[in-house]
Amino acid sequence: MSTAPCDPYRPVAHLRPPRNWINDPNGLVFHDGHYHVCYQYNPYGATHANMHWGHFRSPDLLSWEALPIALSPAPGGEDADGCFSGNAVSDGDRLVAFYSANRWDRSPQHQPVTSATSRDSGRTFSPRGELVVPAWPEGCTMYRDPYVWRDGDRWRMLVGAALADGRGAALLYESPDLDTWTYLGLFDAREQEPVGDTGLHTGEGWECPQYLPARSGRPGALIFSAWNDHDGPRCVTALVGEEHGDVFEAGPPALVDHGPDCYAPALLRAPADRWLLWGWSGEAREEAWSVSDGWAGVLTLPREISVGGDGTLRQRPAAELLALRGEYAVQAEGVTQGPEPVDLGGVGRAFDLTARLETTGPAGLRLLTSPDGSEYLDIRLDAATGELVVDRDHASLDDRARGGSYRMPCPADQPVDLRLVVDHSIAEVFLTSTGQVLTLRFYPTGDGPWRLQAHTAPDTHLRYTVDAWELLPLVIKEPSAETALPQGQPT
Ligand code: FRU
């Protein structure tokens, strides 16, 4: 990958192009022996504008090839002001992308569905040129983000929406041939609802609905990203339930990711009925900073996702990523009683760590990113509340970086197994026993080596086992110069 080695924040084991803005993963599909991963991309700068679909593919989730830009806005066309989000399906030798066609003169919140077809394994796409679903149902105040899947001998499609009566919704369509679509009604719709006791809500509208159908006696999951017309905190929610006719009946909403920096995740149905998820991890620093660095946004690791026997969504890094483990960095085992921290060893700026922690009180791991110990990312267990806390309040001495501490449920009365993947400015924490995950971005300013410590509150007894490996960079083959940029000029 043509990374700028002097940029300390650019991840090396997470997908993103060398420069410019990215947001949502799009068009995720296994086709012609490859995982295809497209993404919202502004080829002209590091802010959200001129949305195209960038495109990577990989046979194994490890070595990637950047293909030419898949979708570009057509001047004067239905998508003249952006090819917004959507997915793609594999149908024989056809790869068909469905996406949200943006024209600001149509409406800022309505992006009707259009499509584009590739017959050369995703190297080039022929846009349909006209809308697939020309009008949205009456009463939609927001409408975008198609998700198409095969269901027996028919195709089905969800589109995200906000309804005039205040509900967020996923609208259901059906097609025999991917060309003509019939609207069937609301697949699911809910008034804005709290998500557990997180302080977050399901939103006025649902962006990027994704669907993992029920199978083998396990319920299905509808995932969507909460959209609010007047901004406010955004979260990603899963509803777990079953299809009854053309309606999805589900239980209460649950968070898909407990951190602040994972939005608009998308699903890919991989061979052997395996489901993968990538999210968009946006910047948690002032925009001027990322603009001056020339890039913004990264995709999360690919995660295997399933609905557990207990009806909760479970995620873990795709097994293939174990091959990115390089040199052993830390192998530490011991018991401490506090309050002095225990040094566990040094790590690079990209590492993959597993830990088992057994504690009688507040305790955890600290990633020191400055030699004097003033800058650190904390991961601690709060036995009193039964939560794992990831605290970035001291993770950057630069006040243009966001702080905050974030929690996910974690029963600490038993040994806690976690996996932490840190890649320069992104940290993803997976709880092995529950399958819950928390993603955040952080921007350490120290240029010295990083170290890991075990921390305990006074009189707390901590038993720890920690193993960490340096993380190898993904191999990304960039496109040739003539295919790296879209034709034409930004709109
Ligand atoms: C989610 C989203 C989508 C939209 C796209 C535009 O982040 O707002 O709803 O299609 O981004 O880039």
Coordinates of C-alpha atoms and ligand atoms in Angstrom, one line a residue:
M1 CA 0.0 0.0 0.0
S2 CA 1.4 3.4 -0.8
T3 CA 1.2 4.7 2.7
A4 CA 2.9 7.9 3.8
P5 CA 5.3 6.4 6.4
C6 CA 5.5 9.7 8.2
D7 CA 1.7 9.7 8.9
P8 CA 1.4 8.2 12.4
Y9 CA -2.3 7.9 12.2
R10 CA -2.8 6.0 9.0
P11 CA -3.8 2.4 9.7
V12 CA -1.9 -0.3 7.8
A13 CA -4.1 -3.4 8.4
H14 CA -7.4 -1.7 7.7
L15 CA -8.8 -1.0 4.2
R16 CA -8.8 2.5 2.8
P17 CA -7.3 4.1 -0.3
P18 CA -4.1 6.1 -0.1
R19 CA -5.7 9.5 -0.1
N20 CA -9.0 11.4 0.4
W21 CA -12.3 10.9 2.1
I22 CA -14.1 7.6 2.6
N23 CA -17.3 6.6 4.4
D24 CA -19.7 3.7 4.2
P25 CA -18.7 0.3 3.0
N26 CA -20.8 -0.5 -0.1
G27 CA -21.5 -3.2 -2.6
L28 CA -20.1 -6.0 -0.4
V29 CA -20.4 -9.2 -2.4
F30 CA -18.5 -12.5 -3.0
H31 CA -18.3 -12.8 -6.8
D32 CA -16.1 -14.7 -9.1
G33 CA -13.9 -16.0 -6.3
H34 CA -13.3 -12.6 -4.7
Y35 CA -14.6 -10.6 -1.8
H36 CA -15.6 -7.2 -3.3
V37 CA -15.5 -4.3 -1.0
C38 CA -16.6 -0.9 -2.4
Y39 CA -16.9 2.2 -0.3
Q40 CA -18.2 5.8 -0.4
Y41 CA -15.3 7.8 -1.8
N42 CA -14.5 11.4 -2.7
P43 CA -11.6 11.1 -5.2
Y44 CA -11.0 14.9 -5.0
G45 CA -10.5 15.6 -1.3
A46 CA -10.7 14.7 2.4
T47 CA -14.3 15.9 3.0
H48 CA -17.7 14.4 2.3
A49 CA -18.5 15.5 -1.3
N50 CA -18.5 14.0 -4.9
M51 CA -19.5 10.6 -3.8
H52 CA -18.2 7.8 -6.0
W53 CA -17.8 4.1 -5.2
G54 CA -14.1 3.1 -4.7
H55 CA -13.5 -0.6 -5.1
F56 CA -11.2 -3.3 -3.7
R57 CA -11.3 -7.0 -4.1
S58 CA -9.5 -9.9 -2.5
P59 CA -9.5 -13.7 -2.8
D60 CA -8.6 -14.2 0.9
L61 CA -9.2 -11.0 2.9
L62 CA -5.5 -10.5 3.1
S63 CA -4.1 -9.5 -0.3
W64 CA -6.2 -6.8 -1.9
E65 CA -6.3 -5.2 -5.3
A66 CA -7.7 -1.7 -5.8
L67 CA -9.9 -1.9 -8.9
P68 CA -10.9 1.2 -10.9
I69 CA -13.6 3.3 -9.4
A70 CA -16.8 1.4 -9.7
L71 CA -19.4 4.1 -9.8
S72 CA -19.1 7.8 -10.7
P73 CA -21.8 10.4 -10.8
A74 CA -23.1 11.0 -14.3
P75 CA -23.2 14.7 -15.2
G76 CA -26.8 15.7 -15.7
G77 CA -27.9 12.2 -14.7
E78 CA -30.1 10.8 -11.9
D79 CA -27.0 10.5 -9.7
A80 CA -25.3 13.7 -10.9
D81 CA -24.6 14.8 -7.3
G82 CA -23.4 11.5 -5.9
C83 CA -23.5 7.7 -6.0
F84 CA -24.6 7.2 -2.4
S85 CA -24.7 3.9 -0.5
G86 CA -26.1 0.5 -1.5
N87 CA -25.1 -3.1 -1.9
A88 CA -24.4 -5.6 -4.8
V89 CA -25.5 -9.1 -5.7
S90 CA -23.8 -11.8 -7.7
D91 CA -26.1 -13.3 -10.4
G92 CA -24.3 -15.7 -12.6
D93 CA -21.7 -13.7 -14.5
R94 CA -23.4 -10.5 -13.6
L95 CA -22.4 -8.3 -10.6
V96 CA -25.3 -5.9 -10.0
A97 CA -24.8 -2.9 -7.8
F98 CA -27.9 -1.1 -6.3
Y99 CA -27.3 2.4 -5.0
S100 CA -28.8 5.6 -3.9
A101 CA -28.9 8.2 -6.7
N102 CA -28.3 11.7 -5.3
R103 CA -29.4 15.0 -6.9
W104 CA -29.5 18.0 -4.6
D105 CA -32.2 19.6 -6.8
R106 CA -34.4 16.6 -6.1
S107 CA -34.2 16.6 -2.3
P108 CA -31.5 16.5 0.2
Q109 CA -32.9 13.5 2.0
H110 CA -34.4 11.4 -0.9
Q111 CA -32.0 9.3 -2.9
P112 CA -34.0 6.9 -5.0
V113 CA -32.6 3.5 -6.1
T114 CA -30.7 2.9 -9.3
S115 CA -28.3 0.2 -10.4
A116 CA -25.2 -0.6 -12.5
T117 CA -24.1 -3.9 -13.9
S118 CA -20.6 -5.4 -14.4
R119 CA -19.9 -8.4 -16.6
D120 CA -16.2 -8.3 -16.2
S121 CA -15.8 -9.2 -12.5
G122 CA -16.2 -5.7 -11.3
R123 CA -13.6 -4.0 -13.5
T124 CA -16.2 -1.8 -15.2
F125 CA -19.9 -1.1 -14.5
S126 CA -22.6 0.0 -16.9
P127 CA -25.0 2.3 -15.1
R128 CA -28.6 1.7 -15.8
G129 CA -29.0 5.4 -16.3
E130 CA -32.5 5.6 -15.1
L131 CA -34.0 5.0 -11.7
V132 CA -34.9 1.4 -10.7
V133 CA -37.5 2.7 -8.2
P134 CA -38.5 6.1 -9.5
A135 CA -40.6 7.3 -6.6
W136 CA -40.6 6.7 -2.9
P137 CA -43.8 5.8 -1.0
E138 CA -45.9 8.7 0.2
G139 CA -45.0 9.9 3.7
C140 CA -41.2 9.2 3.5
T141 CA -39.2 12.2 4.8
M142 CA -35.9 10.4 4.2
Y143 CA -35.4 7.5 1.7
R144 CA -32.1 5.8 0.6
D145 CA -29.7 2.9 0.9
P146 CA -31.0 -0.2 -0.9
Y147 CA -30.0 -3.7 0.3
V148 CA -30.8 -6.5 -2.1
W149 CA -30.7 -10.2 -1.3
R150 CA -31.8 -13.5 -3.0
D151 CA -34.6 -15.3 -1.3
G152 CA -35.4 -18.6 -3.0
D153 CA -36.4 -17.7 -6.6
R154 CA -37.1 -14.1 -5.9
W155 CA -35.0 -11.1 -5.1
R156 CA -35.9 -8.8 -2.2
M157 CA -34.8 -5.3 -1.3
L158 CA -34.9 -3.1 1.7
V159 CA -34.6 0.7 1.6
G160 CA -34.0 2.8 4.6
A161 CA -36.5 5.6 5.5
A162 CA -37.8 8.1 7.9
L163 CA -41.6 8.4 8.0
A164 CA -43.6 11.6 8.5
D165 CA -45.3 10.1 11.6
G166 CA -41.8 10.0 13.3
R167 CA -41.0 6.3 12.8
G168 CA -37.8 5.0 11.3
A169 CA -38.4 2.2 8.8
A170 CA -37.0 -0.4 6.4
L171 CA -39.2 -0.6 3.3
L172 CA -39.6 -4.0 1.5
Y173 CA -39.6 -4.5 -2.3
E174 CA -39.6 -7.7 -4.4
S175 CA -38.4 -8.5 -7.9
P176 CA -38.3 -11.6 -10.1
D177 CA -35.4 -10.4 -12.2
L178 CA -33.5 -7.5 -10.5
D179 CA -35.2 -5.1 -13.0
T180 CA -38.8 -4.6 -12.0
W181 CA -39.6 -4.0 -8.4
T182 CA -42.8 -4.0 -6.5
Y183 CA -43.3 -2.3 -3.2
L184 CA -44.6 -4.6 -0.5
G185 CA -44.8 -2.3 2.5
L186 CA -43.0 -1.7 5.8
F187 CA -40.7 -4.6 6.6
D188 CA -40.2 -3.1 10.1
A189 CA -40.8 0.4 11.5
R190 CA -40.5 1.8 15.0
E191 CA -40.9 5.0 16.8
Q192 CA -37.6 6.4 18.1
E193 CA -36.7 4.0 20.9
P194 CA -33.9 4.0 23.5
V195 CA -31.3 1.3 22.9
G196 CA -31.0 -0.4 26.3
D197 CA -29.7 2.1 28.9
T198 CA -27.0 3.5 26.6
G199 CA -28.6 6.9 26.2
L200 CA -28.7 6.3 22.5
H201 CA -31.8 6.0 20.3
T202 CA -32.9 4.1 17.2
G203 CA -33.2 7.4 15.4
E204 CA -35.8 9.3 13.3
G205 CA -34.7 7.4 10.2
W206 CA -32.8 4.2 9.3
E207 CA -29.8 4.5 7.1
C208 CA -28.1 1.5 5.4
P209 CA -30.5 -1.3 6.5
Q210 CA -28.8 -4.7 6.3
Y211 CA -30.4 -8.1 6.7
L212 CA -29.1 -11.4 7.8
P213 CA -32.0 -13.8 7.3
A214 CA -33.0 -16.5 9.8
R215 CA -31.4 -19.9 9.2
S216 CA -30.7 -23.2 10.9
G217 CA -33.1 -22.5 13.7
R218 CA -31.3 -19.2 14.5
P219 CA -33.3 -15.9 14.2
G220 CA -32.5 -13.3 11.7
A221 CA -31.1 -9.8 12.3
L222 CA -32.0 -6.4 10.8
I223 CA -29.2 -3.9 11.2
F224 CA -29.5 -0.2 10.6
S225 CA -27.7 3.1 11.3
A226 CA -29.7 5.6 13.3
W227 CA -30.2 8.9 11.4
N228 CA -31.4 12.1 13.0
D229 CA -32.4 15.1 10.9
H230 CA -30.9 17.5 13.5
D231 CA -27.7 15.6 14.1
G232 CA -27.1 14.2 17.6
P233 CA -25.4 10.9 18.5
R234 CA -25.5 8.2 15.9
C235 CA -25.5 4.5 16.6
V236 CA -25.9 1.2 14.9
T237 CA -28.8 -1.0 16.0
A238 CA -29.7 -4.6 15.5
L239 CA -33.2 -6.0 15.8
V240 CA -33.2 -9.8 16.1
G241 CA -36.4 -11.6 15.0
E242 CA -38.2 -13.6 12.4
E243 CA -40.0 -12.9 9.1
H244 CA -43.7 -13.4 9.1
G245 CA -44.9 -13.0 5.6
D246 CA -43.6 -9.7 4.5
V247 CA -43.0 -8.3 8.0
F248 CA -40.1 -8.6 10.3
E249 CA -41.1 -9.2 13.9
A250 CA -38.3 -8.5 16.3
G251 CA -37.4 -7.9 20.0
P252 CA -35.8 -4.8 21.5
P253 CA -33.0 -2.9 19.8
A254 CA -29.4 -3.7 20.7
L255 CA -26.2 -1.9 19.9
V256 CA -24.1 -3.5 17.1
D257 CA -20.9 -1.6 18.3
H258 CA -20.5 0.0 21.7
G259 CA -18.0 2.6 20.5
P260 CA -18.5 6.0 19.0
D261 CA -16.7 5.4 15.7
C262 CA -18.4 2.6 13.8
Y263 CA -21.3 3.6 11.5
A264 CA -23.1 2.3 8.5
P265 CA -21.8 -1.2 8.7
A266 CA -22.6 -3.5 5.8
L267 CA -22.9 -7.3 5.4
L268 CA -21.3 -9.7 2.9
R269 CA -22.6 -13.2 2.5
A270 CA -19.5 -15.3 2.1
P271 CA -19.2 -18.9 0.9
A272 CA -20.4 -21.6 3.3
D273 CA -23.1 -19.3 4.6
R274 CA -20.6 -17.2 6.5
W275 CA -21.5 -13.6 7.1
L276 CA -18.9 -10.8 7.3
L277 CA -19.4 -7.2 8.4
W278 CA -17.3 -4.1 7.7
G279 CA -18.1 -0.7 9.3
W280 CA -17.0 2.8 8.5
S281 CA -14.8 4.3 11.3
G282 CA -14.9 8.0 10.8
E283 CA -12.4 10.5 12.2
A284 CA -12.6 11.6 15.8
R285 CA -10.5 14.7 15.3
E286 CA -11.1 18.2 13.9
E287 CA -11.8 18.2 10.2
A288 CA -9.1 20.7 9.5
W289 CA -6.6 18.2 10.9
S290 CA -7.6 15.3 8.6
V291 CA -7.9 17.7 5.7
S292 CA -4.4 18.8 6.1
D293 CA -3.3 15.1 6.4
G294 CA -5.2 14.5 3.1
W295 CA -7.4 11.6 4.2
A296 CA -10.3 10.7 6.4
G297 CA -12.1 7.5 7.4
V298 CA -11.1 3.9 7.4
L299 CA -13.1 0.6 7.2
T300 CA -13.1 -1.6 10.3
L301 CA -11.6 -5.1 10.2
P302 CA -13.8 -7.6 8.5
R303 CA -15.8 -9.3 11.3
E304 CA -17.6 -12.6 11.3
I305 CA -21.1 -12.0 12.5
S306 CA -23.7 -14.4 13.6
V307 CA -26.8 -14.5 15.8
G308 CA -26.0 -16.5 19.0
G309 CA -28.3 -19.2 20.5
D310 CA -29.2 -16.5 23.1
G311 CA -30.5 -14.2 20.3
T312 CA -27.6 -11.7 20.6
L313 CA -25.4 -10.6 17.8
R314 CA -21.9 -11.9 18.0
Q315 CA -18.8 -10.6 16.2
R316 CA -15.1 -11.5 16.0
P317 CA -12.4 -10.6 13.6
A318 CA -12.5 -12.8 10.5
A319 CA -10.3 -15.9 11.2
E320 CA -8.1 -15.1 8.1
L321 CA -6.7 -12.1 10.0
L322 CA -4.7 -14.4 12.2
A323 CA -2.3 -14.5 9.3
L324 CA -1.5 -10.8 9.9
R325 CA 0.1 -11.6 13.2
G326 CA 3.8 -11.0 12.8
E327 CA 6.5 -11.0 15.5
Y328 CA 5.6 -11.9 19.0
A329 CA 5.7 -8.6 21.0
V330 CA 4.4 -9.3 24.5
Q331 CA 4.0 -12.5 26.4
A332 CA 3.1 -11.8 30.0
E333 CA 1.5 -13.7 32.8
G334 CA 1.2 -12.9 36.4
V335 CA -0.7 -11.7 39.4
T336 CA -0.6 -8.2 40.9
Q337 CA -2.2 -6.6 43.9
G338 CA -1.7 -3.0 42.8
P339 CA -1.4 -0.1 43.2
E340 CA 1.9 0.0 41.2
P341 CA 1.3 -0.7 37.4
V342 CA 3.1 -3.7 36.0
D343 CA 5.1 -3.2 32.8
L344 CA 4.1 -5.9 30.2
G345 CA 6.4 -4.9 27.4
G346 CA 6.7 -2.8 24.2
V347 CA 4.4 -2.9 21.2
G348 CA 4.5 -1.2 17.8
R349 CA 1.7 1.1 16.5
A350 CA -0.2 -1.8 15.0
F351 CA -0.7 -4.9 17.1
D352 CA -3.1 -7.8 17.8
L353 CA -3.6 -8.7 21.4
T354 CA -5.4 -11.4 23.4
A355 CA -5.8 -11.1 27.2
R356 CA -7.4 -13.0 30.0
L357 CA -8.2 -10.9 33.0
E358 CA -9.4 -12.2 36.4
T359 CA -10.0 -9.4 38.9
T360 CA -11.5 -8.6 42.2
G361 CA -12.0 -4.9 41.5
P362 CA -11.3 -2.2 39.0
A363 CA -8.3 -3.3 36.8
G364 CA -7.2 -3.4 33.2
L365 CA -4.7 -2.7 30.5
R366 CA -3.1 0.7 29.7
L367 CA -1.5 1.5 26.4
L368 CA 1.1 4.1 27.1
T369 CA 1.9 6.2 24.0
S370 CA 4.3 8.8 25.6
P371 CA 7.4 8.0 27.5
D372 CA 6.4 10.1 30.5
G373 CA 3.1 8.2 30.8
S374 CA 1.0 11.3 30.3
E375 CA -0.7 10.0 27.2
Y376 CA -2.5 6.6 27.3
L377 CA -5.5 4.6 26.2
D378 CA -7.2 2.7 29.1
I379 CA -9.1 -0.5 28.9
R380 CA -10.5 -1.4 32.3
L381 CA -13.0 -3.7 33.8
D382 CA -15.6 -2.1 36.1
A383 CA -16.7 -5.0 38.2
A384 CA -19.2 -2.8 40.1
T385 CA -21.2 -2.1 36.9
G386 CA -20.3 -5.3 35.0
E387 CA -18.8 -3.3 32.1
L388 CA -15.6 -3.0 30.1
V389 CA -14.6 0.7 29.8
V390 CA -12.5 2.1 27.0
D391 CA -11.3 5.5 27.9
R392 CA -9.6 7.9 25.5
D393 CA -9.7 11.0 27.7
H394 CA -5.9 10.9 27.9
A395 CA -5.3 9.2 24.6
S396 CA -4.1 12.4 22.8
L397 CA -2.3 15.5 24.1
D398 CA -3.7 17.3 21.0
D399 CA -7.0 18.9 22.0
R400 CA -8.3 18.6 18.4
A401 CA -8.8 14.9 19.1
R402 CA -12.1 13.8 20.8
G403 CA -12.0 12.2 24.2
G404 CA -14.7 10.3 26.1
S405 CA -15.1 6.9 27.7
Y406 CA -17.3 4.2 26.4
R407 CA -18.7 1.1 28.0
M408 CA -19.9 -2.4 27.0
P409 CA -21.5 -5.0 29.2
C410 CA -18.9 -7.5 30.5
P411 CA -19.6 -9.7 33.5
A412 CA -16.3 -9.3 35.5
D413 CA -17.2 -11.9 38.1
Q414 CA -15.6 -14.5 35.8
P415 CA -12.4 -14.5 33.7
V416 CA -12.7 -12.0 30.9
D417 CA -11.2 -12.9 27.5
L418 CA -10.7 -10.1 25.1
R419 CA -9.1 -9.4 21.8
L420 CA -7.7 -5.9 21.1
V421 CA -6.6 -4.9 17.6
V422 CA -4.9 -1.5 17.5
D423 CA -3.8 0.0 14.2
H424 CA -2.2 3.5 14.5
S425 CA -5.4 5.4 15.2
I426 CA -8.1 2.8 15.5
A427 CA -8.8 0.4 18.3
E428 CA -11.3 -2.4 18.2
V429 CA -12.0 -4.3 21.4
F430 CA -13.8 -7.7 21.1
L431 CA -15.2 -9.5 24.1
T432 CA -14.6 -13.2 23.2
S433 CA -17.2 -14.6 25.6
T434 CA -20.1 -12.4 24.5
G435 CA -19.2 -11.4 21.0
Q436 CA -19.7 -7.7 21.8
V437 CA -17.4 -5.1 20.2
L438 CA -16.3 -1.5 20.8
T439 CA -14.6 0.6 18.1
L440 CA -12.9 4.0 18.6
R441 CA -10.4 6.2 17.0
F442 CA -7.5 7.9 19.0
Y443 CA -4.6 10.1 18.0
P444 CA -1.5 9.7 20.2
T445 CA 1.0 12.5 19.8
G446 CA 4.1 10.9 21.4
D447 CA 6.7 9.7 18.9
G448 CA 8.5 7.2 21.2
P449 CA 7.8 3.5 21.6
W450 CA 4.5 2.3 23.0
R451 CA 4.2 0.1 26.1
L452 CA 1.6 -2.0 27.7
Q453 CA 0.9 -2.0 31.4
A454 CA -1.5 -3.9 33.7
H455 CA -3.2 -1.5 36.1
T456 CA -5.2 -2.2 39.3
A457 CA -6.9 -0.1 41.9
P458 CA -5.4 -0.4 45.4
D459 CA -6.3 -3.7 47.1
T460 CA -7.4 -5.2 43.8
H461 CA -6.2 -8.6 42.9
L462 CA -5.6 -9.1 39.1
R463 CA -4.5 -12.3 37.4
Y464 CA -3.5 -11.6 33.8
T465 CA -2.3 -13.4 30.7
V466 CA -1.5 -11.2 27.8
D467 CA -0.1 -12.1 24.3
A468 CA 0.5 -9.5 21.6
W469 CA 1.8 -9.8 18.1
E470 CA 2.9 -7.0 15.8
L471 CA 0.3 -6.6 13.0
L472 CA 1.5 -7.0 9.4
P473 CA 0.2 -4.5 6.8
L474 CA -2.3 -5.6 4.3
V475 CA -0.9 -6.1 0.8
I476 CA -2.8 -3.7 -1.4
K477 CA -2.1 -3.5 -5.1
E478 CA -3.0 -0.1 -6.3
P479 CA -4.5 0.5 -9.8
S480 CA -2.4 1.9 -12.6
A481 CA -2.3 5.7 -12.8
E482 CA -4.8 6.0 -15.6
T483 CA -7.5 4.0 -13.7
A484 CA -6.8 5.6 -10.3
L485 CA -9.0 8.6 -11.0
P486 CA -12.5 8.9 -12.4
Q487 CA -13.1 10.5 -15.8
G488 CA -14.2 14.1 -15.7
Q489 CA -14.1 16.7 -13.0
P490 CA -15.8 17.0 -9.7
T491 CA -19.3 18.3 -9.8
Ligands
FRU1 C1 -24.5 6.9 5.9 C2 -24.9 7.8 4.6 C3 -25.9 7.0 3.8 C4 -25.7 7.7 2.4 C5 -24.2 7.9 2.4 C6 -23.8 9.2 1.7 O1 -23.2 7.3 6.4 O2 -25.4 9.0 5.1 O3 -27.2 7.1 4.3 O4 -26.2 6.9 1.4 O5 -23.8 8.0 3.8 O6 -22.4 9.2 1.7

